[in-house]
JSON list of C-alpha atoms in Angstrom, two decimals:
[
{"chain": "A", "resi": 240, "resn": "MET", "atom": "CA", "xyz": [0.00, 0.00, 0.00]},
{"chain": "A", "resi": 241, "resn": "SER", "atom": "CA", "xyz": [1.57, 3.27, -1.10]},
{"chain": "A", "resi": 242, "resn": "LYS", "atom": "CA", "xyz": [1.86, 6.28, 1.16]},
{"chain": "A", "resi": 243, "resn": "LEU", "atom": "CA", "xyz": [-0.05, 9.44, 0.41]},
{"chain": "A", "resi": 244, "resn": "PRO", "atom": "CA", "xyz": [1.38, 12.93, 0.89]},
{"chain": "A", "resi": 245, "resn": "LYS", "atom": "CA", "xyz": [-0.02, 14.60, 4.01]},
{"chain": "A", "resi": 246, "resn": "SER", "atom": "CA", "xyz": [-1.50, 17.36, 1.86]},
{"chain": "A", "resi": 247, "resn": "SER", "atom": "CA", "xyz": [-3.43, 14.85, -0.29]},
{"chain": "A", "resi": 248, "resn": "PRO", "atom": "CA", "xyz": [-7.24, 15.44, -0.42]},
{"chain": "A", "resi": 249, "resn": "GLU", "atom": "CA", "xyz": [-7.73, 11.66, -0.51]},
{"chain": "A", "resi": 250, "resn": "LEU", "atom": "CA", "xyz": [-5.79, 11.26, 2.73]},
{"chain": "A", "resi": 251, "resn": "HIS", "atom": "CA", "xyz": [-7.75, 14.08, 4.33]},
{"chain": "A", "resi": 252, "resn": "GLN", "atom": "CA", "xyz": [-11.04, 12.33, 3.42]},
{"chain": "A", "resi": 253, "resn": "GLN", "atom": "CA", "xyz": [-9.84, 9.04, 4.88]},
{"chain": "A", "resi": 254, "resn": "LEU", "atom": "CA", "xyz": [-8.73, 10.59, 8.16]},
{"chain": "A", "resi": 255, "resn": "GLU", "atom": "CA", "xyz": [-11.92, 12.63, 8.42]},
{"chain": "A", "resi": 256, "resn": "ALA", "atom": "CA", "xyz": [-14.09, 9.54, 7.95]},
{"chain": "A", "resi": 257, "resn": "LEU", "atom": "CA", "xyz": [-11.97, 7.54, 10.39]},
{"chain": "A", "resi": 258, "resn": "GLN", "atom": "CA", "xyz": [-12.15, 10.30, 12.97]},
{"chain": "A", "resi": 259, "resn": "LEU", "atom": "CA", "xyz": [-15.95, 10.52, 12.67]},
{"chain": "A", "resi": 260, "resn": "GLN", "atom": "CA", "xyz": [-16.38, 6.78, 13.23]},
{"chain": "A", "resi": 261, "resn": "ALA", "atom": "CA", "xyz": [-14.00, 6.86, 16.19]},
{"chain": "A", "resi": 262, "resn": "PHE", "atom": "CA", "xyz": [-15.83, 9.86, 17.67]},
{"chain": "A", "resi": 263, "resn": "GLN", "atom": "CA", "xyz": [-19.20, 8.08, 17.42]},
{"chain": "A", "resi": 264, "resn": "MET", "atom": "CA", "xyz": [-17.75, 4.96, 19.06]},
{"chain": "A", "resi": 265, "resn": "HIS", "atom": "CA", "xyz": [-16.14, 7.05, 21.79]},
{"chain": "A", "resi": 266, "resn": "THR", "atom": "CA", "xyz": [-19.44, 8.85, 22.44]},
{"chain": "A", "resi": 267, "resn": "ARG", "atom": "CA", "xyz": [-21.42, 5.62, 22.78]},
{"chain": "A", "resi": 268, "resn": "TRP", "atom": "CA", "xyz": [-18.83, 4.06, 25.07]},
{"chain": "A", "resi": 269, "resn": "THR", "atom": "CA", "xyz": [-18.62, 7.17, 27.25]},
{"chain": "A", "resi": 270, "resn": "MET", "atom": "CA", "xyz": [-22.40, 7.22, 27.61]},
{"chain": "A", "resi": 271, "resn": "TRP", "atom": "CA", "xyz": [-22.40, 3.50, 28.45]},
{"chain": "A", "resi": 272, "resn": "LYS", "atom": "CA", "xyz": [-19.79, 4.04, 31.16]},
{"chain": "A", "resi": 273, "resn": "GLN", "atom": "CA", "xyz": [-21.69, 6.98, 32.62]},
{"chain": "A", "resi": 274, "resn": "LEU", "atom": "CA", "xyz": [-24.88, 4.94, 32.79]},
{"chain": "A", "resi": 275, "resn": "PHE", "atom": "CA", "xyz": [-23.72, 1.44, 33.66]},
{"chain": "A", "resi": 276, "resn": "ALA", "atom": "CA", "xyz": [-20.15, 1.58, 35.01]},
{"chain": "A", "resi": 277, "resn": "ARG", "atom": "CA", "xyz": [-20.62, 3.93, 37.95]},
{"chain": "A", "resi": 278, "resn": "GLY", "atom": "CA", "xyz": [-21.39, 1.27, 40.51]},
{"chain": "A", "resi": 279, "resn": "ARG", "atom": "CA", "xyz": [-24.13, -1.12, 41.53]},
{"chain": "A", "resi": 280, "resn": "ALA", "atom": "CA", "xyz": [-26.31, 1.60, 43.06]},
{"chain": "A", "resi": 281, "resn": "ARG", "atom": "CA", "xyz": [-26.65, 3.42, 39.74]},
{"chain": "A", "resi": 282, "resn": "ARG", "atom": "CA", "xyz": [-27.49, 0.26, 37.83]},
{"chain": "A", "resi": 283, "resn": "GLU", "atom": "CA", "xyz": [-30.14, -0.65, 40.43]},
{"chain": "A", "resi": 284, "resn": "PHE", "atom": "CA", "xyz": [-31.61, 2.86, 40.22]},
{"chain": "A", "resi": 285, "resn": "LEU", "atom": "CA", "xyz": [-31.88, 2.68, 36.42]},
{"chain": "A", "resi": 286, "resn": "SER", "atom": "CA", "xyz": [-33.39, -0.79, 36.66]},
{"chain": "A", "resi": 287, "resn": "SER", "atom": "CA", "xyz": [-35.99, 0.42, 39.16]},
{"chain": "A", "resi": 288, "resn": "THR", "atom": "CA", "xyz": [-36.83, 3.38, 36.91]},
{"chain": "A", "resi": 289, "resn": "ALA", "atom": "CA", "xyz": [-37.35, 1.51, 33.64]},
{"chain": "A", "resi": 290, "resn": "ASP", "atom": "CA", "xyz": [-35.75, -1.91, 33.81]},
{"chain": "A", "resi": 291, "resn": "ASN", "atom": "CA", "xyz": [-36.57, -3.23, 30.32]},
{"chain": "A", "resi": 292, "resn": "PHE", "atom": "CA", "xyz": [-35.69, 0.05, 28.62]},
{"chain": "A", "resi": 293, "resn": "PHE", "atom": "CA", "xyz": [-32.24, 0.33, 30.17]},
{"chain": "A", "resi": 294, "resn": "LEU", "atom": "CA", "xyz": [-31.62, -3.38, 29.63]},
{"chain": "A", "resi": 295, "resn": "TYR", "atom": "CA", "xyz": [-31.93, -2.76, 25.89]},
{"chain": "A", "resi": 296, "resn": "VAL", "atom": "CA", "xyz": [-29.93, 0.47, 26.07]},
{"chain": "A", "resi": 297, "resn": "ASP", "atom": "CA", "xyz": [-27.12, -1.42, 27.82]},
{"chain": "A", "resi": 298, "resn": "ALA", "atom": "CA", "xyz": [-27.02, -4.17, 25.18]},
{"chain": "A", "resi": 299, "resn": "SER", "atom": "CA", "xyz": [-27.47, -1.81, 22.22]},
{"chain": "A", "resi": 300, "resn": "PHE", "atom": "CA", "xyz": [-24.63, 0.50, 23.22]},
{"chain": "A", "resi": 301, "resn": "ARG", "atom": "CA", "xyz": [-22.24, -2.40, 23.83]},
{"chain": "A", "resi": 302, "resn": "ASP", "atom": "CA", "xyz": [-23.14, -4.07, 20.54]},
{"chain": "A", "resi": 303, "resn": "CYS", "atom": "CA", "xyz": [-22.60, -0.81, 18.63]},
{"chain": "A", "resi": 304, "resn": "VAL", "atom": "CA", "xyz": [-19.21, -0.27, 20.25]},
{"chain": "A", "resi": 305, "resn": "TRP", "atom": "CA", "xyz": [-18.12, -3.84, 19.50]},
{"chain": "A", "resi": 306, "resn": "MET", "atom": "CA", "xyz": [-19.20, -3.51, 15.87]},
{"chain": "A", "resi": 307, "resn": "SER", "atom": "CA", "xyz": [-17.27, -0.25, 15.55]},
{"chain": "A", "resi": 308, "resn": "LEU", "atom": "CA", "xyz": [-14.14, -1.82, 17.02]},
{"chain": "A", "resi": 309, "resn": "CYS", "atom": "CA", "xyz": [-14.41, -4.73, 14.59]},
{"chain": "A", "resi": 310, "resn": "ARG", "atom": "CA", "xyz": [-14.83, -2.43, 11.59]},
{"chain": "A", "resi": 311, "resn": "LEU", "atom": "CA", "xyz": [-11.85, -0.30, 12.64]},
{"chain": "A", "resi": 312, "resn": "THR", "atom": "CA", "xyz": [-9.66, -3.39, 13.01]},
{"chain": "A", "resi": 313, "resn": "ASP", "atom": "CA", "xyz": [-10.88, -5.45, 10.04]},
{"chain": "A", "resi": 314, "resn": "PRO", "atom": "CA", "xyz": [-8.34, -6.64, 7.42]},
{"chain": "A", "resi": 315, "resn": "ASP", "atom": "CA", "xyz": [-7.25, -3.66, 5.31]},
{"chain": "A", "resi": 316, "resn": "LYS", "atom": "CA", "xyz": [-8.23, -4.86, 1.80]},
{"chain": "A", "resi": 317, "resn": "SER", "atom": "CA", "xyz": [-10.75, -2.22, 0.70]},
{"chain": "A", "resi": 318, "resn": "ASN", "atom": "CA", "xyz": [-11.71, -1.26, 4.26]},
{"chain": "A", "resi": 319, "resn": "LEU", "atom": "CA", "xyz": [-10.99, 1.95, 6.13]},
{"chain": "A", "resi": 320, "resn": "THR", "atom": "CA", "xyz": [-9.13, 0.77, 9.20]},
{"chain": "A", "resi": 321, "resn": "ILE", "atom": "CA", "xyz": [-6.67, 2.08, 11.76]},
{"chain": "A", "resi": 322, "resn": "SER", "atom": "CA", "xyz": [-3.80, -0.03, 10.44]},
{"chain": "A", "resi": 323, "resn": "ARG", "atom": "CA", "xyz": [-4.54, 1.11, 6.90]},
{"chain": "A", "resi": 324, "resn": "ALA", "atom": "CA", "xyz": [-4.38, 4.75, 8.00]},
{"chain": "A", "resi": 325, "resn": "LEU", "atom": "CA", "xyz": [-1.11, 4.15, 9.83]},
{"chain": "A", "resi": 326, "resn": "THR", "atom": "CA", "xyz": [0.39, 2.48, 6.78]},
{"chain": "A", "resi": 327, "resn": "THR", "atom": "CA", "xyz": [-0.90, 5.17, 4.43]},
{"chain": "A", "resi": 328, "resn": "VAL", "atom": "CA", "xyz": [0.34, 8.08, 6.52]},
{"chain": "A", "resi": 329, "resn": "GLY", "atom": "CA", "xyz": [3.39, 6.28, 7.76]},
{"chain": "A", "resi": 330, "resn": "TYR", "atom": "CA", "xyz": [4.30, 5.45, 11.31]},
{"chain": "A", "resi": 331, "resn": "SER", "atom": "CA", "xyz": [5.83, 8.18, 13.41]},
{"chain": "A", "resi": 332, "resn": "LEU", "atom": "CA", "xyz": [9.44, 9.03, 12.62]},
{"chain": "A", "resi": 333, "resn": "LYS", "atom": "CA", "xyz": [10.10, 9.44, 16.33]},
{"chain": "A", "resi": 334, "resn": "PRO", "atom": "CA", "xyz": [11.33, 6.06, 17.66]},
{"chain": "A", "resi": 335, "resn": "ARG", "atom": "CA", "xyz": [9.50, 6.35, 20.97]},
{"chain": "A", "resi": 336, "resn": "GLN", "atom": "CA", "xyz": [6.20, 7.26, 19.30]},
{"chain": "A", "resi": 337, "resn": "ARG", "atom": "CA", "xyz": [6.61, 4.51, 16.71]},
{"chain": "A", "resi": 338, "resn": "ARG", "atom": "CA", "xyz": [7.21, 1.91, 19.43]},
{"chain": "A", "resi": 339, "resn": "TRP", "atom": "CA", "xyz": [4.06, 3.09, 21.21]},
{"chain": "A", "resi": 340, "resn": "GLN", "atom": "CA", "xyz": [2.00, 2.82, 18.02]},
{"chain": "A", "resi": 341, "resn": "LEU", "atom": "CA", "xyz": [3.18, -0.74, 17.38]},
{"chain": "A", "resi": 342, "resn": "ALA", "atom": "CA", "xyz": [2.55, -1.72, 21.02]},
{"chain": "A", "resi": 343, "resn": "ALA", "atom": "CA", "xyz": [-0.93, -0.16, 20.99]},
{"chain": "A", "resi": 344, "resn": "LEU", "atom": "CA", "xyz": [-1.81, -2.02, 17.80]},
{"chain": "A", "resi": 345, "resn": "LYS", "atom": "CA", "xyz": [-0.71, -5.27, 19.44]},
{"chain": "A", "resi": 346, "resn": "VAL", "atom": "CA", "xyz": [-2.81, -4.60, 22.55]},
{"chain": "A", "resi": 347, "resn": "LEU", "atom": "CA", "xyz": [-5.81, -3.63, 20.41]},
{"chain": "A", "resi": 348, "resn": "SER", "atom": "CA", "xyz": [-5.48, -6.79, 18.34]},
{"chain": "A", "resi": 349, "resn": "SER", "atom": "CA", "xyz": [-5.23, -9.01, 21.43]},
{"chain": "A", "resi": 350, "resn": "SER", "atom": "CA", "xyz": [-8.35, -7.37, 22.91]},
{"chain": "A", "resi": 351, "resn": "MET", "atom": "CA", "xyz": [-10.43, -8.19, 19.84]},
{"chain": "A", "resi": 352, "resn": "THR", "atom": "CA", "xyz": [-10.48, -12.01, 19.99]},
{"chain": "A", "resi": 353, "resn": "THR", "atom": "CA", "xyz": [-13.73, -12.49, 21.92]},
{"chain": "A", "resi": 354, "resn": "ILE", "atom": "CA", "xyz": [-15.31, -9.30, 20.54]},
{"chain": "A", "resi": 355, "resn": "ARG", "atom": "CA", "xyz": [-14.73, -10.50, 16.99]},
{"chain": "A", "resi": 356, "resn": "GLN", "atom": "CA", "xyz": [-16.30, -13.88, 17.81]},
{"chain": "A", "resi": 357, "resn": "ILE", "atom": "CA", "xyz": [-19.42, -12.07, 19.02]},
{"chain": "A", "resi": 358, "resn": "ARG", "atom": "CA", "xyz": [-19.51, -10.05, 15.80]},
{"chain": "A", "resi": 359, "resn": "ASN", "atom": "CA", "xyz": [-19.02, -13.09, 13.58]},
{"chain": "A", "resi": 360, "resn": "ARG", "atom": "CA", "xyz": [-21.47, -15.38, 15.37]},
{"chain": "A", "resi": 361, "resn": "ARG", "atom": "CA", "xyz": [-24.16, -13.07, 16.74]},
{"chain": "A", "resi": 362, "resn": "LEU", "atom": "CA", "xyz": [-24.01, -9.47, 15.50]},
{"chain": "A", "resi": 363, "resn": "GLY", "atom": "CA", "xyz": [-22.90, -9.90, 11.90]},
{"chain": "A", "resi": 364, "resn": "HIS", "atom": "CA", "xyz": [-24.37, -13.37, 11.36]},
{"chain": "A", "resi": 365, "resn": "ASN", "atom": "CA", "xyz": [-27.00, -15.55, 12.99]},
{"chain": "A", "resi": 366, "resn": "ASP", "atom": "CA", "xyz": [-24.75, -18.55, 13.64]},
{"chain": "A", "resi": 367, "resn": "LEU", "atom": "CA", "xyz": [-26.96, -21.64, 13.96]},
{"chain": "A", "resi": 368, "resn": "SER", "atom": "CA", "xyz": [-25.10, -23.38, 16.77]},
{"chain": "A", "resi": 369, "resn": "THR", "atom": "CA", "xyz": [-24.84, -20.14, 18.76]},
{"chain": "A", "resi": 370, "resn": "ALA", "atom": "CA", "xyz": [-28.48, -19.15, 18.22]},
{"chain": "A", "resi": 371, "resn": "THR", "atom": "CA", "xyz": [-29.72, -22.59, 19.31]},
{"chain": "A", "resi": 372, "resn": "GLY", "atom": "CA", "xyz": [-27.49, -22.68, 22.39]},
{"chain": "A", "resi": 373, "resn": "LYS", "atom": "CA", "xyz": [-25.19, -25.47, 21.23]},
{"chain": "A", "resi": 374, "resn": "ARG", "atom": "CA", "xyz": [-22.22, -23.08, 21.36]},
{"chain": "A", "resi": 375, "resn": "THR", "atom": "CA", "xyz": [-21.77, -20.34, 23.91]},
{"chain": "A", "resi": 376, "resn": "LEU", "atom": "CA", "xyz": [-19.91, -17.09, 23.51]},
{"chain": "A", "resi": 377, "resn": "SER", "atom": "CA", "xyz": [-17.40, -15.96, 26.09]},
{"chain": "A", "resi": 378, "resn": "ARG", "atom": "CA", "xyz": [-18.22, -12.90, 28.14]},
{"chain": "A", "resi": 379, "resn": "VAL", "atom": "CA", "xyz": [-16.31, -9.72, 27.32]},
{"chain": "A", "resi": 380, "resn": "GLU", "atom": "CA", "xyz": [-15.02, -8.04, 30.46]},
{"chain": "A", "resi": 381, "resn": "TYR", "atom": "CA", "xyz": [-15.60, -4.31, 30.82]},
{"chain": "A", "resi": 382, "resn": "ARG", "atom": "CA", "xyz": [-11.86, -3.62, 31.07]},
{"chain": "A", "resi": 383, "resn": "VAL", "atom": "CA", "xyz": [-11.24, -5.41, 27.74]},
{"chain": "A", "resi": 384, "resn": "THR", "atom": "CA", "xyz": [-13.67, -3.19, 25.84]},
{"chain": "A", "resi": 385, "resn": "ASP", "atom": "CA", "xyz": [-12.41, -0.10, 27.65]},
{"chain": "A", "resi": 386, "resn": "ARG", "atom": "CA", "xyz": [-8.81, -0.93, 26.76]},
{"chain": "A", "resi": 387, "resn": "ALA", "atom": "CA", "xyz": [-9.68, -1.57, 23.12]},
{"chain": "A", "resi": 388, "resn": "VAL", "atom": "CA", "xyz": [-11.57, 1.72, 22.80]},
{"chain": "A", "resi": 389, "resn": "TYR", "atom": "CA", "xyz": [-8.71, 3.60, 24.48]},
{"chain": "A", "resi": 390, "resn": "CYS", "atom": "CA", "xyz": [-6.10, 2.10, 22.13]},
{"chain": "A", "resi": 391, "resn": "ALA", "atom": "CA", "xyz": [-8.23, 2.80, 19.05]},
{"chain": "A", "resi": 392, "resn": "ILE", "atom": "CA", "xyz": [-8.84, 6.43, 20.02]},
{"chain": "A", "resi": 393, "resn": "GLU", "atom": "CA", "xyz": [-5.20, 7.10, 20.95]},
{"chain": "A", "resi": 394, "resn": "LEU", "atom": "CA", "xyz": [-3.93, 5.51, 17.74]},
{"chain": "A", "resi": 395, "resn": "ILE", "atom": "CA", "xyz": [-6.18, 7.77, 15.68]},
{"chain": "A", "resi": 396, "resn": "ARG", "atom": "CA", "xyz": [-5.00, 10.74, 17.73]},
{"chain": "A", "resi": 397, "resn": "SER", "atom": "CA", "xyz": [-1.42, 9.79, 16.92]},
{"chain": "A", "resi": 398, "resn": "ILE", "atom": "CA", "xyz": [-2.29, 9.96, 13.21]},
{"chain": "A", "resi": 399, "resn": "ASP", "atom": "CA", "xyz": [-4.47, 13.07, 13.17]},
{"chain": "A", "resi": 400, "resn": "ILE", "atom": "CA", "xyz": [-3.92, 15.66, 15.87]},
{"chain": "A", "resi": 401, "resn": "THR", "atom": "CA", "xyz": [-7.33, 17.26, 15.16]},
{"chain": "A", "resi": 402, "resn": "ALA", "atom": "CA", "xyz": [-8.97, 14.18, 16.68]},
{"chain": "A", "resi": 403, "resn": "ARG", "atom": "CA", "xyz": [-7.89, 15.30, 20.15]},
{"chain": "A", "resi": 404, "resn": "SER", "atom": "CA", "xyz": [-10.39, 18.13, 20.56]},
{"chain": "A", "resi": 405, "resn": "SER", "atom": "CA", "xyz": [-13.24, 16.24, 18.87]},
{"chain": "A", "resi": 406, "resn": "CYS", "atom": "CA", "xyz": [-12.94, 13.09, 20.95]},
{"chain": "A", "resi": 407, "resn": "ALA", "atom": "CA", "xyz": [-12.95, 15.13, 24.16]},
{"chain": "A", "resi": 408, "resn": "SER", "atom": "CA", "xyz": [-15.96, 17.27, 23.28]},
{"chain": "A", "resi": 409, "resn": "TYR", "atom": "CA", "xyz": [-18.56, 14.74, 24.41]},
{"chain": "A", "resi": 410, "resn": "ILE", "atom": "CA", "xyz": [-17.19, 14.63, 27.96]},
{"chain": "A", "resi": 411, "resn": "ILE", "atom": "CA", "xyz": [-17.38, 18.42, 28.11]},
{"chain": "A", "resi": 412, "resn": "MET", "atom": "CA", "xyz": [-21.03, 18.38, 26.97]},
{"chain": "A", "resi": 413, "resn": "GLY", "atom": "CA", "xyz": [-22.06, 15.62, 29.36]},
{"chain": "A", "resi": 414, "resn": "GLY", "atom": "CA", "xyz": [-24.70, 12.99, 28.67]},
{"chain": "A", "resi": 415, "resn": "GLY", "atom": "CA", "xyz": [-25.26, 9.90, 30.78]},
{"chain": "A", "resi": 416, "resn": "ASP", "atom": "CA", "xyz": [-24.61, 11.67, 34.09]},
{"chain": "A", "resi": 417, "resn": "SER", "atom": "CA", "xyz": [-27.05, 14.48, 33.32]},
{"chain": "A", "resi": 418, "resn": "LEU", "atom": "CA", "xyz": [-29.70, 11.93, 32.33]},
{"chain": "A", "resi": 419, "resn": "VAL", "atom": "CA", "xyz": [-29.35, 10.10, 35.64]},
{"chain": "A", "resi": 420, "resn": "GLN", "atom": "CA", "xyz": [-29.48, 13.41, 37.52]},
{"chain": "A", "resi": 421, "resn": "LYS", "atom": "CA", "xyz": [-32.77, 14.35, 35.84]},
{"chain": "A", "resi": 422, "resn": "LEU", "atom": "CA", "xyz": [-34.20, 10.89, 36.48]},
{"chain": "A", "resi": 423, "resn": "ARG", "atom": "CA", "xyz": [-33.32, 11.22, 40.15]},
{"chain": "A", "resi": 424, "resn": "CYS", "atom": "CA", "xyz": [-35.03, 14.61, 40.29]},
{"chain": "A", "resi": 425, "resn": "GLY", "atom": "CA", "xyz": [-38.14, 13.12, 38.70]},
{"chain": "A", "resi": 426, "resn": "HIS", "atom": "CA", "xyz": [-38.02, 10.16, 41.06]},
{"chain": "A", "resi": 427, "resn": "GLU", "atom": "CA", "xyz": [-37.73, 12.46, 44.08]},
{"chain": "A", "resi": 428, "resn": "PHE", "atom": "CA", "xyz": [-40.58, 14.65, 42.84]},
{"chain": "A", "resi": 429, "resn": "TRP", "atom": "CA", "xyz": [-42.80, 11.60, 42.44]},
{"chain": "A", "resi": 430, "resn": "ARG", "atom": "CA", "xyz": [-41.91, 10.42, 45.96]},
{"chain": "A", "resi": 431, "resn": "MET", "atom": "CA", "xyz": [-42.74, 13.82, 47.45]},
{"chain": "A", "resi": 432, "resn": "MET", "atom": "CA", "xyz": [-46.06, 13.94, 45.65]},
{"chain": "A", "resi": 433, "resn": "SER", "atom": "CA", "xyz": [-46.90, 10.47, 46.94]},
{"chain": "A", "resi": 434, "resn": "GLN", "atom": "CA", "xyz": [-46.07, 11.42, 50.54]},
{"chain": "A", "resi": 435, "resn": "ARG", "atom": "CA", "xyz": [-48.28, 14.51, 50.35]},
{"chain": "A", "resi": 436, "resn": "LYS", "atom": "CA", "xyz": [-51.13, 12.29, 49.16]},
{"chain": "A", "resi": 437, "resn": "VAL", "atom": "CA", "xyz": [-52.29, 14.87, 46.68]},
{"chain": "A", "resi": 438, "resn": "PRO", "atom": "CA", "xyz": [-53.14, 14.20, 43.04]},
{"chain": "A", "resi": 439, "resn": "PRO", "atom": "CA", "xyz": [-50.26, 14.84, 40.64]},
{"chain": "A", "resi": 440, "resn": "PRO", "atom": "CA", "xyz": [-50.44, 17.73, 38.17]},
{"chain": "A", "resi": 441, "resn": "SER", "atom": "CA", "xyz": [-52.86, 17.17, 35.31]},
{"chain": "A", "resi": 442, "resn": "TRP", "atom": "CA", "xyz": [-50.05, 17.15, 32.75]},
{"chain": "A", "resi": 443, "resn": "LEU", "atom": "CA", "xyz": [-48.72, 13.94, 34.27]},
{"chain": "A", "resi": 444, "resn": "GLY", "atom": "CA", "xyz": [-51.73, 12.07, 32.92]},
{"chain": "A", "resi": 445, "resn": "ARG", "atom": "CA", "xyz": [-51.79, 8.48, 34.12]},
{"chain": "A", "resi": 446, "resn": "GLY", "atom": "CA", "xyz": [-48.43, 8.65, 35.80]},
{"chain": "A", "resi": 447, "resn": "CYS", "atom": "CA", "xyz": [-46.82, 9.81, 32.58]},
{"chain": "A", "resi": 448, "resn": "PRO", "atom": "CA", "xyz": [-44.21, 12.61, 32.86]},
{"chain": "A", "resi": 449, "resn": "ASP", "atom": "CA", "xyz": [-44.50, 13.49, 29.15]},
{"chain": "A", "resi": 450, "resn": "PRO", "atom": "CA", "xyz": [-47.20, 16.15, 28.56]},
{"chain": "A", "resi": 451, "resn": "GLU", "atom": "CA", "xyz": [-47.54, 15.30, 24.87]},
{"chain": "A", "resi": 452, "resn": "LEU", "atom": "CA", "xyz": [-47.97, 11.59, 25.58]},
{"chain": "A", "resi": 453, "resn": "ALA", "atom": "CA", "xyz": [-50.42, 12.40, 28.36]},
{"chain": "A", "resi": 454, "resn": "ARG", "atom": "CA", "xyz": [-52.55, 14.40, 25.92]},
{"chain": "A", "resi": 455, "resn": "ARG", "atom": "CA", "xyz": [-52.51, 11.54, 23.42]},
{"chain": "A", "resi": 456, "resn": "ASN", "atom": "CA", "xyz": [-53.61, 9.10, 26.14]},
{"chain": "A", "resi": 457, "resn": "LYS", "atom": "CA", "xyz": [-56.71, 11.20, 26.82]},
{"chain": "A", "resi": 458, "resn": "THR", "atom": "CA", "xyz": [-57.86, 11.04, 23.18]}
]
């Protein structure tokens, strides 16, 4: 695979697309951690609020992150991957940085074994033996996914310095934490209303905190 000059429009398009995919993966994983990796008490609170909903949110976010990791680490061929970008741009000329890039790629690759099995047997395909319970898939530990996401993000940052500000922007904006805070406020409000033994405001409808949905329920 030939290198492209750093001023090449084609290279700029590749890095921009790679950065966008990494940013979306980083956002999903950050939200997942804010919702489900802040201790047992938070998970129990979310489960008590809307157990089935957050069960699906948990699984959906993890599946999306695993699919993103697999796509970013697929064989180069005609795919846009991290290793392809490194080869196209060229590894760092600084020995220390180059050693880190090679080590991070190795760690990322070793973290993908079980994740790739899940993609191949369950997410990307409906493997017969897995779907019917004849074969089981190993569980992916939280730290394995977290390490893989970290390596992927840092490798892209080592290629394109503009990825630094973008990948950090979600944490600045917030997300999962603010959602939990608002749910707690709603939960506390509902508790206070119950203790006062007074009817809730009319816009709550049948216990529904969404005014629009409450109006639809009346019709």
